[in-house]
């Protein structure tokens, strides 16, 4: 089944000149637009020159391996369509692009960063044997560190660590994965939103500063509810 033609808004995003920031919701066709945009940058214009001369000059970044694979597949499909419809110089160019597509820089953020590191090992001082952890390996590593820290604090008599573990009914298990799972999920959310330990520390200070105010407001609310109930 042929892919539907881009909508007017999508067409503008595909053909926009220069830098652009595009906002789109889930299921709005982001991957398809990016795939079309990828080829649009390589397409020969009316003056016979493309916006981008070489495939290696384009960097396409996604968040997940699944999205990267889907984008590669879309680009390959669109490239086949363009090649089938092209003649002369344009056909020769699309044929060269197809040959070079295997080495195109279409990947996740972490895969791209890993590639940059591997190409500059001496400059960054990284062990050549270092690898990029996948999602499951990363979570397992963080979980091990969190568990070690919680156990250490628990043995040291940390009341907050004990309260967290008791509230979560243990280090592991349950719907939330226990205290360890809760902490790992929370750290993941911080990472996704671009917030770090400094932000968290500042947020805790702000929250503690409002504790007395919140307690007073809660007591006032309870008093009003009691008054209403008694009046009824």
Coordinates of C-alpha atoms in Angstrom, one line a residue:
X1 CA 0.0 0.0 0.0
X2 CA 1.4 3.4 -1.0
X3 CA 2.3 5.8 1.7
X4 CA -0.1 8.7 2.0
X5 CA 1.1 12.1 0.7
X6 CA 2.4 14.5 3.4
X7 CA -0.1 17.0 4.7
X8 CA 0.4 20.7 4.0
X9 CA 2.0 21.2 7.5
X10 CA 4.2 18.1 7.0
X11 CA 5.2 19.4 3.5
X12 CA 6.3 22.7 5.0
X13 CA 8.4 20.9 7.6
X14 CA 10.0 18.7 4.9
X15 CA 10.9 21.6 2.6
X16 CA 11.8 24.3 5.1
X17 CA 15.0 26.1 4.4
X18 CA 17.6 26.5 7.2
X19 CA 17.2 25.5 10.8
X20 CA 13.8 24.7 12.1
X21 CA 12.2 23.4 15.4
X22 CA 9.1 21.2 14.7
X23 CA 6.7 20.2 17.5
X24 CA 4.5 17.2 16.9
X25 CA 2.5 14.8 19.1
X26 CA 2.4 11.0 19.2
X27 CA 1.2 9.4 16.0
X28 CA 1.4 12.5 14.0
X29 CA 3.9 11.1 11.5
X30 CA 7.2 12.4 12.9
X31 CA 9.3 9.5 11.6
X32 CA 7.8 9.8 8.1
X33 CA 8.5 13.6 8.0
X34 CA 12.1 13.1 9.1
X35 CA 12.6 10.4 6.4
X36 CA 11.2 12.7 3.8
X37 CA 13.4 15.6 5.1
X38 CA 16.4 13.3 4.9
X39 CA 15.9 12.7 1.2
X40 CA 14.9 16.3 0.6
X41 CA 18.3 17.5 1.8
X42 CA 20.0 15.2 -0.8
X43 CA 17.6 15.9 -3.7
X44 CA 18.9 17.9 -6.7
X45 CA 17.2 21.3 -6.8
X46 CA 16.2 23.2 -9.9
X47 CA 19.7 24.7 -10.2
X48 CA 21.2 21.2 -10.2
X49 CA 22.7 21.3 -6.7
X50 CA 21.4 19.6 -3.6
X51 CA 21.1 21.3 -0.2
X52 CA 23.6 18.8 1.2
X53 CA 26.3 17.4 -1.1
X54 CA 27.3 14.2 0.8
X55 CA 25.2 11.7 2.8
X56 CA 27.9 11.7 5.5
X57 CA 27.0 15.4 6.2
X58 CA 23.6 14.5 7.6
X59 CA 23.2 13.4 11.2
X60 CA 19.8 11.9 12.1
X61 CA 19.2 11.3 15.8
X62 CA 16.4 9.4 17.6
X63 CA 15.8 8.3 21.2
X64 CA 15.4 4.6 20.8
X65 CA 16.8 1.8 18.7
X66 CA 13.3 0.9 17.5
X67 CA 12.8 4.5 16.2
X68 CA 16.2 4.5 14.5
X69 CA 15.5 1.2 12.7
X70 CA 12.1 2.5 11.6
X71 CA 13.6 5.7 10.3
X72 CA 16.2 3.7 8.3
X73 CA 13.5 1.5 6.8
X74 CA 11.4 4.6 5.8
X75 CA 14.4 6.3 4.2
X76 CA 15.2 3.1 2.3
X77 CA 11.6 2.9 1.0
X78 CA 11.5 6.5 0.0
X79 CA 14.9 6.2 -1.7
X80 CA 13.7 3.2 -3.7
X81 CA 10.6 5.3 -4.9
X82 CA 12.8 8.2 -5.8
X83 CA 15.2 6.0 -7.7
X84 CA 12.4 4.3 -9.6
X85 CA 11.1 7.7 -10.8
X86 CA 14.5 9.3 -11.5
X87 CA 16.3 9.6 -14.8
X88 CA 19.7 10.9 -16.0
X89 CA 21.8 12.7 -13.5
X90 CA 19.2 12.4 -10.7
X91 CA 19.1 8.6 -11.1
X92 CA 22.9 8.4 -10.8
X93 CA 22.8 10.5 -7.6
X94 CA 20.1 8.4 -6.0
X95 CA 22.0 5.2 -6.9
X96 CA 25.1 6.6 -5.1
X97 CA 23.0 7.6 -2.1
X98 CA 21.6 4.0 -1.9
X99 CA 25.1 2.6 -2.0
X100 CA 26.2 4.8 0.9
X101 CA 23.0 4.5 2.9
X102 CA 24.5 1.6 5.0
X103 CA 27.0 4.0 6.5
X104 CA 24.5 6.8 7.1
X105 CA 24.6 8.4 10.5
X106 CA 21.1 7.4 11.7
X107 CA 21.2 6.3 15.3
X108 CA 20.2 6.9 18.9
X109 CA 21.8 9.7 20.9
X110 CA 23.9 7.3 22.9
X111 CA 25.0 5.3 19.9
X112 CA 26.2 8.5 18.2
X113 CA 28.0 9.6 21.3
X114 CA 29.6 6.2 21.6
X115 CA 30.8 6.5 18.0
X116 CA 32.4 9.9 18.7
X117 CA 34.1 8.6 21.8
X118 CA 35.5 5.5 19.9
X119 CA 36.8 7.8 17.2
X120 CA 38.6 10.0 19.8
X121 CA 39.7 7.5 22.4
X122 CA 43.1 9.2 23.1
X123 CA 41.6 12.6 23.4
X124 CA 38.9 11.6 25.9
X125 CA 40.9 9.0 27.8
X126 CA 38.4 6.2 27.6
X127 CA 39.3 2.5 27.6
X128 CA 39.1 1.1 24.0
X129 CA 37.2 -1.9 25.4
X130 CA 34.4 0.4 26.7
X131 CA 30.9 -0.3 25.3
X132 CA 27.6 1.4 25.4
X133 CA 25.2 -0.3 27.8
X134 CA 21.8 -1.2 26.4
X135 CA 18.6 -0.2 28.3
X136 CA 18.4 -3.4 30.3
X137 CA 22.1 -3.5 31.2
X138 CA 21.9 0.2 32.2
X139 CA 19.0 -0.4 34.5
X140 CA 20.6 -3.5 36.1
X141 CA 23.8 -1.4 36.7
X142 CA 21.9 1.5 38.3
X143 CA 19.8 -1.0 40.4
X144 CA 23.0 -2.6 41.7
X145 CA 24.4 0.8 42.7
X146 CA 21.1 1.9 44.4
X147 CA 20.8 -1.4 46.3
X148 CA 24.4 -1.1 47.6
X149 CA 23.8 2.4 48.7
X150 CA 20.5 1.7 50.4
X151 CA 22.0 -1.3 52.3
X152 CA 25.0 0.8 53.3
X153 CA 22.8 3.5 54.7
X154 CA 20.5 1.0 56.4
X155 CA 23.4 -0.6 58.2
X156 CA 24.6 2.9 59.1
X157 CA 21.3 3.6 60.9
X158 CA 19.9 6.0 58.3
X159 CA 16.3 6.6 59.3
X160 CA 15.2 7.8 55.9
X161 CA 16.6 4.7 54.2
X162 CA 14.8 2.4 56.7
X163 CA 11.5 4.3 56.2
X164 CA 11.8 4.0 52.4
X165 CA 12.5 0.3 52.5
X166 CA 9.7 -0.3 55.0
X167 CA 7.3 1.8 52.9
X168 CA 8.1 -0.2 49.8
X169 CA 8.0 -3.5 51.7
X170 CA 11.6 -4.4 51.1
X171 CA 14.4 -3.7 48.7
X172 CA 12.8 -5.7 45.8
X173 CA 9.4 -7.0 44.9
X174 CA 5.9 -5.6 44.7
X175 CA 4.4 -3.6 41.9
X176 CA 7.0 -0.9 42.1
X177 CA 9.9 -3.2 42.4
X178 CA 10.6 -2.4 46.0
X179 CA 12.7 0.5 47.2
X180 CA 15.4 -0.2 44.6
X181 CA 12.9 -0.2 41.7
X182 CA 11.3 3.0 43.0
X183 CA 14.6 4.8 43.1
X184 CA 15.7 3.5 39.7
X185 CA 12.4 4.7 38.1
X186 CA 12.8 8.0 39.8
X187 CA 16.4 8.5 38.6
X188 CA 15.2 7.5 35.1
X189 CA 12.6 10.2 35.1
X190 CA 15.1 12.8 36.3
X191 CA 17.4 11.8 33.4
X192 CA 14.6 12.0 30.8
X193 CA 13.7 15.5 32.0
X194 CA 17.3 16.7 32.0
X195 CA 17.4 17.3 35.8
X196 CA 20.4 16.3 37.9
X197 CA 21.3 15.9 41.6
X198 CA 21.7 19.7 42.1
X199 CA 18.2 20.3 40.9
X200 CA 16.9 17.5 43.2
X201 CA 18.7 19.0 46.2
X202 CA 17.3 22.4 45.5
X203 CA 13.8 21.0 45.1
X204 CA 14.1 19.3 48.5
X205 CA 15.2 22.5 50.1
X206 CA 12.2 24.4 48.6
X207 CA 9.9 21.6 49.8
X208 CA 11.2 21.6 53.3
X209 CA 10.8 25.4 53.4
X210 CA 7.1 25.0 52.7
X211 CA 6.5 22.2 55.2
X212 CA 5.2 24.5 57.9
X213 CA 3.0 26.4 55.5
X214 CA 1.6 23.2 54.1
X215 CA 0.9 21.8 57.6
X216 CA -0.9 25.0 58.6
X217 CA -3.0 24.9 55.4
X218 CA -3.9 21.2 55.9
X219 CA -4.9 21.9 59.5
X220 CA -7.1 24.8 58.4
X221 CA -8.7 22.6 55.8
X222 CA -9.4 19.8 58.3
X223 CA -10.9 22.3 60.7
X224 CA -13.2 23.6 58.0
X225 CA -14.4 20.1 57.1
X226 CA -15.1 19.3 60.7
X227 CA -17.0 22.6 61.1
X228 CA -19.2 21.8 58.1
X229 CA -19.9 18.2 59.3
X230 CA -20.9 19.4 62.7
X231 CA -23.1 22.2 61.3
X232 CA -24.9 19.6 59.1

